XYZ file of C-alpha atoms in Angstrom:
357
model
C 8.584 8.289 -7.489
C 6.324 10.510 -5.604
C 3.688 11.013 -8.138
C 4.329 6.928 -9.948
C 2.975 5.853 -6.135
C 0.117 8.232 -6.259
C -1.039 6.830 -9.346
C -0.637 3.396 -9.150
C -2.393 3.717 -5.952
C -5.361 6.003 -7.789
C -5.993 3.386 -10.441
C -5.653 0.540 -8.083
C -8.536 1.967 -5.906
C -10.276 2.712 -9.093
C -10.674 -0.168 -10.446
C -11.949 -2.065 -7.355
C -14.353 -0.216 -7.016
C -16.123 -1.650 -10.166
C -14.905 -4.825 -9.219
C -18.354 -7.286 -9.208
C -18.484 -9.193 -5.724
C -17.629 -6.992 -3.212
C -16.785 -7.670 0.757
C -20.487 -6.469 1.326
C -22.384 -8.581 -1.658
C -20.677 -11.567 -0.299
C -21.864 -10.829 3.318
C -25.263 -10.316 1.504
C -24.887 -13.612 0.315
C -24.325 -15.829 2.942
C -27.012 -14.430 4.846
C -29.905 -15.039 2.155
C -28.015 -18.329 2.045
C -28.750 -18.194 5.672
C -25.419 -18.974 7.163
C -25.003 -19.015 11.141
C -21.222 -17.987 11.166
C -22.687 -14.926 8.884
C -26.419 -14.039 10.767
C -24.610 -14.594 14.394
C -21.822 -12.628 13.395
C -24.220 -9.647 12.797
C -27.406 -10.241 14.358
C -26.004 -9.095 17.795
C -25.933 -9.774 20.848
C -27.169 -12.944 21.946
C -29.868 -13.965 19.480
C -29.818 -16.998 16.958
C -28.825 -17.173 13.967
C -32.659 -17.733 12.455
C -34.144 -14.262 14.497
C -31.579 -12.492 12.938
C -32.303 -14.009 9.398
C -36.238 -13.235 9.498
C -35.100 -9.725 11.478
C -33.320 -8.933 8.451
C -35.200 -10.521 5.990
C -38.150 -8.160 7.309
C -36.897 -5.390 4.720
C -38.436 -2.260 3.042
C -38.820 -3.218 -0.259
C -36.931 -0.592 -1.169
C -33.998 -1.498 -4.020
C -30.474 -1.633 -2.799
C -27.264 -1.031 -4.933
C -26.031 -4.631 -3.803
C -26.914 -7.847 -5.992
C -29.156 -9.841 -3.959
C -29.498 -7.068 -1.451
C -33.563 -7.201 -1.363
C -35.845 -8.000 1.231
C -33.417 -7.186 3.124
C -33.565 -3.625 5.924
C -31.707 -1.162 4.081
C -30.571 -0.163 7.627
C -28.708 -3.844 7.651
C -27.054 -2.670 4.636
C -26.175 0.079 5.918
C -24.227 -1.076 9.136
C -22.624 -3.464 6.253
C -20.619 -0.347 4.245
C -20.244 1.225 7.586
C -18.453 -2.246 9.203
C -16.355 -2.567 5.676
C -15.706 1.103 4.892
C -18.118 1.199 2.455
C -20.460 4.144 4.067
C -18.245 7.030 3.215
C -17.399 8.503 -0.658
C -14.905 7.346 -2.856
C -13.186 10.224 -2.596
C -13.292 10.116 0.987
C -12.066 6.715 1.761
C -8.859 7.714 -0.852
C -7.468 10.567 0.423
C -8.103 8.641 3.714
C -6.536 5.579 2.206
C -3.352 7.436 0.956
C -2.673 9.103 4.462
C -3.473 5.594 6.919
C -0.406 4.306 3.649
C 1.704 6.696 4.503
C 1.864 5.941 8.254
C 2.211 1.915 7.208
C -0.933 1.739 8.249
C -2.809 -0.377 5.672
C -5.629 -1.386 7.420
C -7.114 -4.862 8.552
C -7.683 -8.330 6.695
C -11.836 -8.883 6.346
C -11.850 -12.156 6.912
C -8.105 -13.083 8.995
C -7.931 -11.168 13.018
C -4.713 -9.104 11.561
C -3.446 -6.174 10.569
C -2.328 -6.742 6.572
C 1.024 -5.452 7.567
C 1.765 -8.307 9.763
C 0.135 -10.627 7.369
C 2.607 -9.292 4.177
C 6.060 -9.761 6.884
C 4.286 -13.321 7.627
C 4.360 -14.438 4.463
C 7.367 -12.290 3.096
C 10.014 -14.882 4.206
C 8.422 -17.434 1.297
C 8.589 -15.431 -1.313
C 12.590 -14.265 -0.783
C 13.898 -17.113 -0.084
C 12.277 -18.486 -3.465
C 12.992 -15.127 -5.190
C 16.851 -15.261 -3.857
C 17.111 -18.568 -4.858
C 16.113 -18.245 -8.055
C 17.874 -15.292 -8.948
C 20.657 -16.201 -7.882
C 21.018 -19.291 -10.066
C 19.559 -17.084 -13.239
C 22.927 -16.115 -12.139
C 24.877 -18.195 -11.462
C 24.144 -19.901 -15.293
C 23.144 -16.941 -17.087
C 26.938 -15.301 -16.675
C 28.638 -17.762 -17.658
C 26.803 -19.311 -20.628
C 26.557 -15.502 -21.945
C 30.079 -15.176 -21.418
C 30.476 -18.565 -23.969
C 28.221 -17.086 -26.108
C 30.028 -14.349 -27.006
C 33.167 -15.495 -27.330
C 31.847 -18.731 -29.845
C 29.590 -16.561 -31.887
C 28.630 -18.273 -34.698
C 29.240 -20.878 -34.189
C 27.522 -24.806 -32.671
C 27.324 -23.902 -29.116
C 25.376 -20.597 -30.329
C 23.274 -22.200 -31.824
C 21.810 -24.744 -30.045
C 22.291 -23.125 -27.092
C 20.171 -20.053 -28.565
C 17.141 -22.528 -29.513
C 17.074 -24.496 -26.070
C 16.866 -20.863 -24.321
C 14.628 -19.829 -26.448
C 12.030 -22.626 -26.854
C 12.867 -21.961 -22.499
C 11.601 -18.282 -23.231
C 8.661 -19.778 -24.162
C 7.291 -21.555 -22.367
C 5.623 -19.695 -19.233
C 7.455 -21.187 -15.656
C 3.834 -22.390 -14.464
C 3.443 -24.443 -17.220
C 7.366 -25.982 -15.976
C 6.014 -26.576 -12.826
C 2.508 -28.241 -13.785
C 5.532 -30.583 -16.410
C 7.710 -31.146 -13.316
C 4.558 -31.486 -11.175
C 3.320 -34.557 -13.767
C 7.499 -36.616 -14.322
C 8.802 -35.794 -10.280
C 6.100 -35.388 -7.602
C 3.956 -38.271 -8.233
C 1.865 -36.696 -11.244
C 2.112 -39.433 -13.386
C 5.565 -41.305 -13.528
C 7.853 -40.560 -10.240
C 7.076 -39.439 -6.848
C 10.421 -37.997 -5.640
C 9.627 -34.480 -4.550
C 6.385 -32.924 -1.918
C 4.087 -31.493 -3.678
C 2.859 -29.176 -1.021
C 4.408 -26.490 1.231
C 7.988 -25.426 2.159
C 9.088 -28.085 4.697
C 7.731 -31.257 6.888
C 5.066 -30.837 9.166
C 7.866 -32.341 11.269
C 10.327 -29.815 10.443
C 10.981 -28.671 13.784
C 11.946 -32.341 15.465
C 14.889 -32.702 13.310
C 18.206 -31.905 13.092
C 20.122 -28.417 11.537
C 21.588 -31.099 8.643
C 17.879 -32.681 8.262
C 16.450 -28.788 8.397
C 18.323 -28.246 5.017
C 17.585 -30.787 3.298
C 13.955 -30.695 3.760
C 14.527 -27.320 2.857
C 15.654 -27.864 -0.082
C 13.795 -31.057 -1.629
C 10.734 -28.814 -0.898
C 12.188 -25.981 -3.100
C 14.122 -27.886 -6.014
C 11.048 -27.701 -8.481
C 9.006 -24.381 -7.104
C 12.985 -23.064 -7.717
C 13.702 -24.969 -11.219
C 11.174 -24.110 -12.625
C 11.733 -20.669 -12.145
C 15.220 -21.358 -13.264
C 13.936 -22.974 -16.497
C 11.760 -19.716 -17.850
C 14.378 -17.023 -16.131
C 17.390 -17.154 -17.561
C 17.299 -16.226 -20.971
C 16.687 -12.909 -21.764
C 19.776 -12.118 -18.245
C 22.036 -14.771 -21.183
C 21.099 -12.527 -24.507
C 22.171 -10.139 -22.164
C 25.046 -11.173 -20.851
C 26.402 -11.450 -24.415
C 25.381 -8.890 -26.578
C 26.879 -6.822 -23.942
C 29.942 -9.250 -24.280
C 30.442 -8.875 -28.348
C 30.243 -4.752 -27.704
C 32.725 -4.459 -26.165
C 34.866 -7.108 -27.525
C 35.700 -5.405 -30.782
C 36.057 -1.962 -28.945
C 39.658 -0.893 -29.579
C 41.434 -1.333 -26.098
C 40.684 -5.034 -26.541
C 42.266 -5.031 -30.242
C 45.259 -3.249 -28.249
C 45.302 -5.646 -25.150
C 45.455 -8.596 -27.597
C 48.006 -7.130 -29.678
C 50.106 -6.951 -26.666
C 50.393 -10.224 -26.757
C 47.998 -11.079 -23.413
C 45.879 -14.630 -23.834
C 42.509 -14.432 -24.217
C 41.317 -15.374 -20.978
C 43.140 -12.325 -19.897
C 41.495 -10.075 -22.533
C 37.970 -11.863 -21.579
C 38.680 -11.733 -17.658
C 41.105 -9.077 -16.646
C 40.264 -6.156 -19.806
C 36.195 -7.396 -20.565
C 34.860 -8.639 -17.864
C 34.503 -5.427 -15.780
C 32.943 -3.226 -18.546
C 30.524 -5.893 -19.916
C 29.077 -6.282 -16.635
C 28.042 -3.162 -15.449
C 25.095 -3.502 -17.270
C 24.155 -6.733 -15.748
C 25.324 -6.205 -11.761
C 22.876 -2.539 -11.836
C 20.277 -4.898 -12.953
C 20.298 -7.476 -10.123
C 18.077 -5.747 -7.923
C 15.133 -5.114 -10.330
C 15.481 -8.393 -11.991
C 15.776 -9.957 -7.965
C 11.964 -7.769 -7.751
C 10.326 -9.454 -11.450
C 11.102 -12.763 -9.625
C 9.811 -11.869 -6.421
C 6.619 -10.092 -7.411
C 5.788 -11.675 -10.141
C 7.476 -14.679 -11.398
C 6.653 -16.031 -8.009
C 3.289 -15.834 -8.198
C 1.542 -18.131 -9.795
C 4.297 -20.853 -9.108
C 3.219 -19.893 -5.551
C -0.374 -21.201 -6.268
C 0.781 -23.764 -7.409
C 2.728 -25.857 -4.833
C 0.676 -24.341 -2.566
C 3.369 -22.545 -0.870
C 2.520 -19.763 1.455
C 3.960 -16.277 0.398
C 3.406 -13.581 -0.756
C 1.842 -14.761 -4.671
C -0.527 -17.058 -2.724
C -1.806 -14.408 -0.901
C -2.084 -11.944 -3.325
C -4.439 -14.778 -5.414
C -7.002 -15.188 -1.783
C -7.097 -12.350 -1.001
C -8.700 -11.456 -4.667
C -10.623 -14.045 -4.631
C -12.655 -13.614 -1.303
C -12.683 -9.782 -2.132
C -10.264 -9.108 1.275
C -9.885 -5.752 -0.095
C -7.081 -4.383 2.257
C -4.925 -7.177 1.816
C -4.915 -6.874 -2.109
C -4.574 -2.400 -1.783
C -1.569 -3.110 1.145
C 0.339 -5.310 -0.900
C 0.154 -3.935 -4.244
C 1.182 -0.472 -2.176
C 3.870 -2.336 -0.635
C 5.025 -3.926 -4.125
C 4.882 -0.828 -5.867
C 6.937 0.959 -2.690
C 9.361 -1.369 -3.310
C 9.724 -1.313 -7.170
C 10.110 2.161 -6.910
C 13.274 1.788 -4.618
C 14.497 -0.798 -6.479
C 15.056 1.235 -9.599
C 16.618 4.311 -7.621
C 18.971 1.827 -6.084
C 19.302 0.383 -9.753
C 20.610 3.724 -10.431
C 22.816 4.099 -7.284
C 24.418 0.886 -8.521
C 25.041 2.317 -12.420
C 26.814 5.866 -10.334
C 29.401 3.498 -8.469
C 30.019 0.924 -10.960
C 31.092 3.203 -13.121
C 32.161 6.727 -12.719
C 30.954 7.825 -15.850
C 27.357 7.688 -15.907
C 26.603 11.055 -14.773
C 22.571 11.258 -13.810
C 23.006 14.971 -13.941
C 24.224 15.638 -17.425
C 21.944 17.009 -20.368
C 22.550 17.096 -23.591
C 20.719 19.518 -25.391
């Protein structure tokens, strides 16, 4: 886990170094455009914005590594670099970042007056809510459907449900989201569900039942978009797992003893067939939580980690981009470890210490 996490951080850090339009360039562009807010921030003291721009525009004519910096005082550009932490060599900045991240000091956002860790904790409940409900509904649909498909393998039910599953799997969740907006959120036909936010503006004034109803009213379309395209893989995994167990000797023995189909299916097959499905729950939740919800949050304007990451990339807010990526990677690795532990707990036959020569 440790070298993997370091590798992810290193690759991410290197990519950020080559992305054009960083925070220094963005601030320079604002200065060249005579942005009052930007110049007032860096003019120092109580000088006027016009005076600040005039002072920085005196320039020495020296070339700069930043596009649009011609005509700006190199000392002022150096001040910008220092403020954003670009005054040190890249390797020093990387090692300092690693040291800080080990202490869960993710730095400060460039454009928000808040630490990255506080920002992540603030946005995380929305993403967890979206991912948790989607995962639970996907499991509630996929497991019974997969079992039914295994029992009806090769029959018409199995064939037409497979066709529907693969159609849903082939269409991305954000396409379903757009379709749902057009159909049910005032896009063209019906205006039943809200388009933005996770609760209404007057949510705090509602009673408990009204708050719960309002919450699910807002979450209905985002969750539906994620569920429709998310249950295909788990359904087929459940089906194949049951098919693999159905033909084993202990199942034939149970049937030979005269047990009914339901007793064989749920009393003998279910536990063994569900091992891989149950053990995969943490990674499935994490996959939906981190990847599946990103575009959904952007489309439905849900103020979660997906929308935060999108806005941070657009604004070149590198501390937020790298900090959230670090949190995602760390949780992903811990979830992988948890999955392996669950494998051992639900099936004692699994031994990660044994080796085959």
